[in-house]
Each structure stands twice: as C-alpha cells, then as structure tokens.
Amino acid sequence: KEVGGDLYDFLSLGDGDSRLGISVVDVSGKGMQAAMAAVFTSGAYASEAEGSHSPAAILSRLNRSVYRHSRRGHFVSFLLAALDPAGRTICFANAGQTKPLLRTSTGVQWLDVDGVHFPLGTQPETPYRESVFTLSRGDVLCLLTDGFTEAMNEAHEPFGSERIEEVMRRPDLSTISSEEIVRVLSDEIRRHVGDAPQHDDMTVVVVKAE
C-alpha cells in the first residue's frame, strides 16, 4: 500500500534528437516487489532511449532486458510516445498498456496500433510496431494506467472507459491546462470511488497541444 509499480517518465530520445519520450508504465504485482521491478525497468529504458527515437525499436530491445531479468509470470505494461514539437506529431508503441485517449475538435477516440501488444517480459522476442498522428491546437492526449478504468466504488462497480470518455468530452476542457485536466479526471474518480479502498496504482499523463 505504501509503494507500487506504476511510473511515468519524460526523456529525450536518441542522440541529440528533439523528440521527447513520454512513458506510462505498469508493473505486474504490488508493493515492494513491483516497485523494484519498476526501478529496473526505468533504468533499462533510460539506457535504450539514448540509442533511438523510435518507440517500437526501444520497446523491442527493452523487452529482451525485462524478459532476462524478470521471473516468469511477471511482466511490464509499457506505453511509449515520442513527441516531435516542431512537427506537432506523436509516434507511439504500446506493450500491453491501456490505449491512449485522444480528444480532438471532432470527439474522443482510443488510439490503437497494428501488431502484437504483449507486455514486456512475456516473450523473449517481440517485434512491436508504432503509429503516428498529428496534433492540432487544442487537442488533448491522455495516457493512463488501468488503475483509472478499474477504480471501484463500494458496490465493486469500475469507473470504466466510458466514464473516462465522458470526462474527456466535457466542453470546459478546451479552456483549461493539462494540469487542470488531470485534476478534473482525478476528482471524478474520487467521487465515483467514495470511501472504497484504492483498488490499484493509478497514473495519468495529459498532453495538450497549444
């Protein structure tokens, strides 16, 4: 209950590249064991990120390290997005993590990518693939772990992906900052959960195009 296996990070990708790597990670299990696995994964990711700006290539190599150093049955869900501020594009690859949610002027959608989506550490070799999309002014990208969608109230009813979508559709989100959007989403989760104990680690990163 005091430590966990969720984490997020911001790193420059490649050698001198302008792309910013945004990662959201969920290690299987809970407590100190999950936290130590998260520490290892974070260090291995930082090393791999120096050599490439491709999320798919980074996750494919990182998978080998996690597989070698993890006990069987333990795995790491890892979403990595590479933000190119100059081109206003985001390229992402997904290893078993909750799909990113994109809000645009036309609505909200969960973003998918072709290929396998195995979490890191489940297979010795996994060739991940990546997808690229362009951000327009006012677009909001939400990266989150399943602690949000699976947050349960006292009746054991999960918050669910549809409620996440409803929050992200709110008109007032277009006038507030990414930090405030995180606060709005967290407040809605707390209202739903009430006095029920926290079900899982919860991590969210919000990116808003200005």
PDB file of C-alpha atoms in Angstrom:
ATOM      1  CA  LYS A   1       0.000   0.000   0.000  1.00  0.00           C
ATOM      2  CA  GLU A   2       2.971   2.346   0.507  1.00  0.00           C
ATOM      3  CA  VAL A   3       4.876   1.692  -2.736  1.00  0.00           C
ATOM      4  CA  GLY A   4       3.837   0.428  -6.145  1.00  0.00           C
ATOM      5  CA  GLY A   5       4.840  -0.420  -9.690  1.00  0.00           C
ATOM      6  CA  ASP A   6       3.309   2.410 -11.719  1.00  0.00           C
ATOM      7  CA  LEU A   7       5.558   5.136 -13.103  1.00  0.00           C
ATOM      8  CA  TYR A   8       5.762   7.789 -15.775  1.00  0.00           C
ATOM      9  CA  ASP A   9       8.789   9.488 -17.301  1.00  0.00           C
ATOM     10  CA  PHE A  10       9.909  12.198 -19.736  1.00  0.00           C
ATOM     11  CA  LEU A  11      13.188  11.621 -21.606  1.00  0.00           C
ATOM     12  CA  SER A  12      14.902  12.991 -24.699  1.00  0.00           C
ATOM     13  CA  LEU A  13      15.075  10.187 -27.256  1.00  0.00           C
ATOM     14  CA  GLY A  14      18.103   9.429 -29.385  1.00  0.00           C
ATOM     15  CA  ASP A  15      21.390  11.279 -29.509  1.00  0.00           C
ATOM     16  CA  GLY A  16      20.637  14.979 -29.753  1.00  0.00           C
ATOM     17  CA  ASP A  17      17.163  14.407 -31.203  1.00  0.00           C
ATOM     18  CA  SER A  18      14.405  16.880 -30.398  1.00  0.00           C
ATOM     19  CA  ARG A  19      11.797  14.194 -29.714  1.00  0.00           C
ATOM     20  CA  LEU A  20      10.534  13.860 -26.160  1.00  0.00           C
ATOM     21  CA  GLY A  21       9.735  10.366 -24.935  1.00  0.00           C
ATOM     22  CA  ILE A  22       6.643  10.175 -22.716  1.00  0.00           C
ATOM     23  CA  SER A  23       6.186   6.833 -20.993  1.00  0.00           C
ATOM     24  CA  VAL A  24       3.475   5.388 -18.763  1.00  0.00           C
ATOM     25  CA  VAL A  25       4.332   2.066 -17.147  1.00  0.00           C
ATOM     26  CA  ASP A  26       2.516  -0.517 -15.026  1.00  0.00           C
ATOM     27  CA  VAL A  27       4.496  -3.382 -13.469  1.00  0.00           C
ATOM     28  CA  SER A  28       2.535  -6.503 -12.546  1.00  0.00           C
ATOM     29  CA  GLY A  29       2.014  -7.106  -8.841  1.00  0.00           C
ATOM     30  CA  LYS A  30       2.042  -4.640  -5.996  1.00  0.00           C
ATOM     31  CA  GLY A  31       4.208  -3.462  -3.147  1.00  0.00           C
ATOM     32  CA  MET A  32       7.999  -3.558  -2.885  1.00  0.00           C
ATOM     33  CA  GLN A  33       8.490  -6.305  -5.466  1.00  0.00           C
ATOM     34  CA  ALA A  34       6.638  -4.281  -8.105  1.00  0.00           C
ATOM     35  CA  ALA A  35       8.500  -1.127  -7.082  1.00  0.00           C
ATOM     36  CA  MET A  36      11.900  -2.790  -7.504  1.00  0.00           C
ATOM     37  CA  ALA A  37      10.878  -4.115 -10.921  1.00  0.00           C
ATOM     38  CA  ALA A  38       9.818  -0.581 -11.831  1.00  0.00           C
ATOM     39  CA  VAL A  39      13.239   0.745 -10.797  1.00  0.00           C
ATOM     40  CA  PHE A  40      14.988  -1.786 -13.026  1.00  0.00           C
ATOM     41  CA  THR A  41      12.664  -1.065 -15.961  1.00  0.00           C
ATOM     42  CA  SER A  42      13.159   2.680 -15.611  1.00  0.00           C
ATOM     43  CA  GLY A  43      16.952   2.352 -15.685  1.00  0.00           C
ATOM     44  CA  ALA A  44      16.927  -0.047 -18.635  1.00  0.00           C
ATOM     45  CA  TYR A  45      14.566   2.254 -20.546  1.00  0.00           C
ATOM     46  CA  ALA A  46      16.806   5.281 -19.955  1.00  0.00           C
ATOM     47  CA  SER A  47      19.709   3.325 -21.446  1.00  0.00           C
ATOM     48  CA  GLU A  48      17.746   2.172 -24.503  1.00  0.00           C
ATOM     49  CA  ALA A  49      16.302   5.659 -25.117  1.00  0.00           C
ATOM     50  CA  GLU A  50      19.795   7.055 -25.764  1.00  0.00           C
ATOM     51  CA  GLY A  51      20.194   4.979 -28.905  1.00  0.00           C
ATOM     52  CA  SER A  52      16.934   5.527 -30.773  1.00  0.00           C
ATOM     53  CA  HIS A  53      13.963   7.844 -31.224  1.00  0.00           C
ATOM     54  CA  SER A  54      11.673   5.012 -32.405  1.00  0.00           C
ATOM     55  CA  PRO A  55       9.205   3.848 -29.698  1.00  0.00           C
ATOM     56  CA  ALA A  56       8.799   0.454 -31.391  1.00  0.00           C
ATOM     57  CA  ALA A  57      12.552  -0.169 -31.576  1.00  0.00           C
ATOM     58  CA  ILE A  58      13.068   0.934 -27.972  1.00  0.00           C
ATOM     59  CA  LEU A  59      10.312  -1.339 -26.653  1.00  0.00           C
ATOM     60  CA  SER A  60      11.511  -4.301 -28.729  1.00  0.00           C
ATOM     61  CA  ARG A  61      15.008  -4.017 -27.211  1.00  0.00           C
ATOM     62  CA  LEU A  62      13.721  -3.217 -23.737  1.00  0.00           C
ATOM     63  CA  ASN A  63      11.570  -6.352 -23.860  1.00  0.00           C
ATOM     64  CA  ARG A  64      14.691  -8.515 -24.059  1.00  0.00           C
ATOM     65  CA  SER A  65      16.144  -6.966 -20.896  1.00  0.00           C
ATOM     66  CA  VAL A  66      12.876  -7.292 -18.976  1.00  0.00           C
ATOM     67  CA  TYR A  67      12.476 -10.908 -20.107  1.00  0.00           C
ATOM     68  CA  ARG A  68      16.002 -11.824 -18.975  1.00  0.00           C
ATOM     69  CA  HIS A  69      15.653 -10.158 -15.565  1.00  0.00           C
ATOM     70  CA  SER A  70      12.039 -10.974 -14.677  1.00  0.00           C
ATOM     71  CA  ARG A  71      10.610 -14.048 -13.061  1.00  0.00           C
ATOM     72  CA  ARG A  72       8.233 -15.902 -15.349  1.00  0.00           C
ATOM     73  CA  GLY A  73       4.709 -14.724 -14.815  1.00  0.00           C
ATOM     74  CA  HIS A  74       5.851 -11.173 -14.084  1.00  0.00           C
ATOM     75  CA  PHE A  75       5.570  -8.558 -16.798  1.00  0.00           C
ATOM     76  CA  VAL A  76       5.572  -4.831 -17.530  1.00  0.00           C
ATOM     77  CA  SER A  77       2.908  -2.927 -19.468  1.00  0.00           C
ATOM     78  CA  PHE A  78       4.645  -0.026 -21.225  1.00  0.00           C
ATOM     79  CA  LEU A  79       3.280   2.744 -23.434  1.00  0.00           C
ATOM     80  CA  LEU A  80       5.887   4.954 -25.087  1.00  0.00           C
ATOM     81  CA  ALA A  81       5.024   8.063 -27.091  1.00  0.00           C
ATOM     82  CA  ALA A  82       7.592  10.208 -28.927  1.00  0.00           C
ATOM     83  CA  LEU A  83       6.523  13.840 -29.197  1.00  0.00           C
ATOM     84  CA  ASP A  84       8.023  15.944 -32.002  1.00  0.00           C
ATOM     85  CA  PRO A  85       7.201  19.560 -31.053  1.00  0.00           C
ATOM     86  CA  ALA A  86       8.378  21.008 -34.376  1.00  0.00           C
ATOM     87  CA  GLY A  87       6.261  18.689 -36.499  1.00  0.00           C
ATOM     88  CA  ARG A  88       3.428  18.554 -33.945  1.00  0.00           C
ATOM     89  CA  THR A  89       3.356  14.760 -34.257  1.00  0.00           C
ATOM     90  CA  ILE A  90       3.259  11.930 -31.764  1.00  0.00           C
ATOM     91  CA  CYS A  91       4.548   8.451 -32.597  1.00  0.00           C
ATOM     92  CA  PHE A  92       3.673   5.712 -30.120  1.00  0.00           C
ATOM     93  CA  ALA A  93       4.097   1.991 -29.479  1.00  0.00           C
ATOM     94  CA  ASN A  94       2.137   0.001 -26.931  1.00  0.00           C
ATOM     95  CA  ALA A  95       3.276  -3.046 -24.975  1.00  0.00           C
ATOM     96  CA  GLY A  96       0.113  -4.138 -23.181  1.00  0.00           C
ATOM     97  CA  GLN A  97      -0.793  -0.770 -21.700  1.00  0.00           C
ATOM     98  CA  THR A  98      -4.181   0.977 -21.712  1.00  0.00           C
ATOM     99  CA  LYS A  99      -4.703   2.606 -25.111  1.00  0.00           C
ATOM    100  CA  PRO A 100      -4.059   6.365 -25.232  1.00  0.00           C
ATOM    101  CA  LEU A 101      -7.183   8.512 -25.471  1.00  0.00           C
ATOM    102  CA  LEU A 102      -7.187  11.454 -27.883  1.00  0.00           C
ATOM    103  CA  ARG A 103      -9.627  14.356 -27.696  1.00  0.00           C
ATOM    104  CA  THR A 104      -9.960  16.499 -30.832  1.00  0.00           C
ATOM    105  CA  SER A 105     -12.489  19.028 -32.084  1.00  0.00           C
ATOM    106  CA  THR A 106     -14.494  16.130 -33.568  1.00  0.00           C
ATOM    107  CA  GLY A 107     -14.678  13.918 -30.471  1.00  0.00           C
ATOM    108  CA  VAL A 108     -12.647  11.379 -28.488  1.00  0.00           C
ATOM    109  CA  GLN A 109     -11.098   8.095 -29.587  1.00  0.00           C
ATOM    110  CA  TRP A 110      -8.888   5.363 -28.133  1.00  0.00           C
ATOM    111  CA  LEU A 111      -5.779   5.058 -30.311  1.00  0.00           C
ATOM    112  CA  ASP A 112      -4.573   1.656 -31.438  1.00  0.00           C
ATOM    113  CA  VAL A 113      -1.503   0.388 -33.262  1.00  0.00           C
ATOM    114  CA  ASP A 114      -1.098  -2.658 -35.519  1.00  0.00           C
ATOM    115  CA  GLY A 115       0.857  -5.724 -34.480  1.00  0.00           C
ATOM    116  CA  VAL A 116       1.324  -7.506 -31.175  1.00  0.00           C
ATOM    117  CA  HIS A 117       0.643  -5.832 -27.842  1.00  0.00           C
ATOM    118  CA  PHE A 118       2.263  -8.264 -25.403  1.00  0.00           C
ATOM    119  CA  PRO A 119       3.512  -6.672 -22.175  1.00  0.00           C
ATOM    120  CA  LEU A 120       7.290  -6.557 -21.816  1.00  0.00           C
ATOM    121  CA  GLY A 121       8.763  -9.750 -20.415  1.00  0.00           C
ATOM    122  CA  THR A 122       6.135 -12.224 -21.608  1.00  0.00           C
ATOM    123  CA  GLN A 123       8.068 -13.334 -24.724  1.00  0.00           C
ATOM    124  CA  PRO A 124      11.838 -13.417 -25.361  1.00  0.00           C
ATOM    125  CA  GLU A 125      11.413 -11.580 -28.675  1.00  0.00           C
ATOM    126  CA  THR A 126       8.527  -9.236 -29.513  1.00  0.00           C
ATOM    127  CA  PRO A 127       8.616  -7.009 -32.632  1.00  0.00           C
ATOM    128  CA  TYR A 128       6.490  -4.035 -31.647  1.00  0.00           C
ATOM    129  CA  ARG A 129       5.088  -1.612 -34.208  1.00  0.00           C
ATOM    130  CA  GLU A 130       4.263   2.073 -33.982  1.00  0.00           C
ATOM    131  CA  SER A 131       1.706   4.570 -35.211  1.00  0.00           C
ATOM    132  CA  VAL A 132       1.973   8.318 -35.917  1.00  0.00           C
ATOM    133  CA  PHE A 133      -0.666  11.040 -35.693  1.00  0.00           C
ATOM    134  CA  THR A 134      -0.642  14.828 -35.851  1.00  0.00           C
ATOM    135  CA  LEU A 135      -1.807  17.126 -33.065  1.00  0.00           C
ATOM    136  CA  SER A 136      -3.850  20.245 -33.795  1.00  0.00           C
ATOM    137  CA  ARG A 137      -4.181  23.212 -31.473  1.00  0.00           C
ATOM    138  CA  GLY A 138      -6.413  22.315 -28.519  1.00  0.00           C
ATOM    139  CA  ASP A 139      -6.061  18.529 -28.912  1.00  0.00           C
ATOM    140  CA  VAL A 140      -5.645  16.602 -25.652  1.00  0.00           C
ATOM    141  CA  LEU A 141      -3.845  13.265 -25.320  1.00  0.00           C
ATOM    142  CA  CYS A 142      -4.454  11.220 -22.171  1.00  0.00           C
ATOM    143  CA  LEU A 143      -2.072   8.390 -21.221  1.00  0.00           C
ATOM    144  CA  LEU A 144      -3.213   6.360 -18.223  1.00  0.00           C
ATOM    145  CA  THR A 145      -2.850   3.038 -16.484  1.00  0.00           C
ATOM    146  CA  ASP A 146      -5.754   0.671 -15.821  1.00  0.00           C
ATOM    147  CA  GLY A 147      -5.979   1.882 -12.226  1.00  0.00           C
ATOM    148  CA  PHE A 148      -8.259   4.615 -13.594  1.00  0.00           C
ATOM    149  CA  THR A 149     -10.628   2.490 -15.673  1.00  0.00           C
ATOM    150  CA  GLU A 150     -10.751  -0.210 -12.965  1.00  0.00           C
ATOM    151  CA  ALA A 151     -11.201   2.119  -9.966  1.00  0.00           C
ATOM    152  CA  MET A 152     -14.074   0.575  -8.000  1.00  0.00           C
ATOM    153  CA  ASN A 153     -16.693   2.003  -5.664  1.00  0.00           C
ATOM    154  CA  GLU A 154     -18.120   0.181  -2.645  1.00  0.00           C
ATOM    155  CA  ALA A 155     -20.518  -1.711  -4.934  1.00  0.00           C
ATOM    156  CA  HIS A 156     -17.473  -3.041  -6.863  1.00  0.00           C
ATOM    157  CA  GLU A 157     -18.519  -1.090  -9.956  1.00  0.00           C
ATOM    158  CA  PRO A 158     -15.494   0.000 -12.021  1.00  0.00           C
ATOM    159  CA  PHE A 159     -15.225   3.557 -13.295  1.00  0.00           C
ATOM    160  CA  GLY A 160     -14.796   2.161 -16.797  1.00  0.00           C
ATOM    161  CA  SER A 161     -13.615   3.524 -20.116  1.00  0.00           C
ATOM    162  CA  GLU A 162     -16.976   5.104 -20.992  1.00  0.00           C
ATOM    163  CA  ARG A 163     -16.834   7.425 -17.963  1.00  0.00           C
ATOM    164  CA  ILE A 164     -13.282   8.380 -18.941  1.00  0.00           C
ATOM    165  CA  GLU A 165     -14.613   9.304 -22.382  1.00  0.00           C
ATOM    166  CA  GLU A 166     -17.428  11.359 -20.837  1.00  0.00           C
ATOM    167  CA  VAL A 167     -14.957  13.368 -18.782  1.00  0.00           C
ATOM    168  CA  MET A 168     -12.730  13.963 -21.808  1.00  0.00           C
ATOM    169  CA  ARG A 169     -15.715  15.219 -23.837  1.00  0.00           C
ATOM    170  CA  ARG A 170     -16.540  17.983 -21.373  1.00  0.00           C
ATOM    171  CA  PRO A 171     -16.595  21.370 -23.167  1.00  0.00           C
ATOM    172  CA  ASP A 172     -14.696  23.151 -20.381  1.00  0.00           C
ATOM    173  CA  LEU A 173     -11.592  21.030 -21.014  1.00  0.00           C
ATOM    174  CA  SER A 174     -10.819  23.185 -24.050  1.00  0.00           C
ATOM    175  CA  THR A 175     -10.170  26.209 -21.826  1.00  0.00           C
ATOM    176  CA  ILE A 176      -8.072  24.656 -19.051  1.00  0.00           C
ATOM    177  CA  SER A 177      -4.479  23.438 -18.807  1.00  0.00           C
ATOM    178  CA  SER A 178      -3.252  19.839 -18.900  1.00  0.00           C
ATOM    179  CA  GLU A 179      -2.567  20.025 -15.159  1.00  0.00           C
ATOM    180  CA  GLU A 180      -6.159  21.065 -14.516  1.00  0.00           C
ATOM    181  CA  ILE A 181      -7.451  18.260 -16.756  1.00  0.00           C
ATOM    182  CA  VAL A 182      -5.578  15.772 -14.563  1.00  0.00           C
ATOM    183  CA  ARG A 183      -7.274  17.333 -11.543  1.00  0.00           C
ATOM    184  CA  VAL A 184     -10.734  17.108 -13.151  1.00  0.00           C
ATOM    185  CA  LEU A 185     -10.241  13.451 -14.042  1.00  0.00           C
ATOM    186  CA  SER A 186      -8.896  12.600 -10.577  1.00  0.00           C
ATOM    187  CA  ASP A 187     -11.808  14.376  -8.893  1.00  0.00           C
ATOM    188  CA  GLU A 188     -14.313  12.363 -10.942  1.00  0.00           C
ATOM    189  CA  ILE A 189     -12.551   9.146  -9.945  1.00  0.00           C
ATOM    190  CA  ARG A 190     -12.648  10.112  -6.256  1.00  0.00           C
ATOM    191  CA  ARG A 191     -16.355  10.904  -6.468  1.00  0.00           C
ATOM    192  CA  HIS A 192     -17.017   7.511  -8.019  1.00  0.00           C
ATOM    193  CA  VAL A 193     -14.874   5.539  -5.559  1.00  0.00           C
ATOM    194  CA  GLY A 194     -16.177   7.270  -2.446  1.00  0.00           C
ATOM    195  CA  ASP A 195     -14.990   5.529   0.709  1.00  0.00           C
ATOM    196  CA  ALA A 196     -13.916   2.328  -1.038  1.00  0.00           C
ATOM    197  CA  PRO A 197     -10.205   1.462  -0.683  1.00  0.00           C
ATOM    198  CA  GLN A 198      -7.969   2.141  -3.685  1.00  0.00           C
ATOM    199  CA  HIS A 199      -8.036  -0.888  -5.969  1.00  0.00           C
ATOM    200  CA  ASP A 200      -4.776  -0.389  -7.881  1.00  0.00           C
ATOM    201  CA  ASP A 201      -1.933   2.030  -8.597  1.00  0.00           C
ATOM    202  CA  MET A 202      -3.130   4.992 -10.658  1.00  0.00           C
ATOM    203  CA  THR A 203      -1.021   7.025 -13.088  1.00  0.00           C
ATOM    204  CA  VAL A 204      -2.047   9.536 -15.753  1.00  0.00           C
ATOM    205  CA  VAL A 205      -0.188  11.941 -18.050  1.00  0.00           C
ATOM    206  CA  VAL A 206      -2.052  14.563 -20.074  1.00  0.00           C
ATOM    207  CA  VAL A 207      -0.559  16.363 -23.095  1.00  0.00           C
ATOM    208  CA  LYS A 208      -2.357  19.392 -24.525  1.00  0.00           C
ATOM    209  CA  ALA A 209      -1.399  20.989 -27.836  1.00  0.00           C
ATOM    210  CA  GLU A 210      -1.237  24.794 -27.674  1.00  0.00           C
TER     211      GLU A 210
END
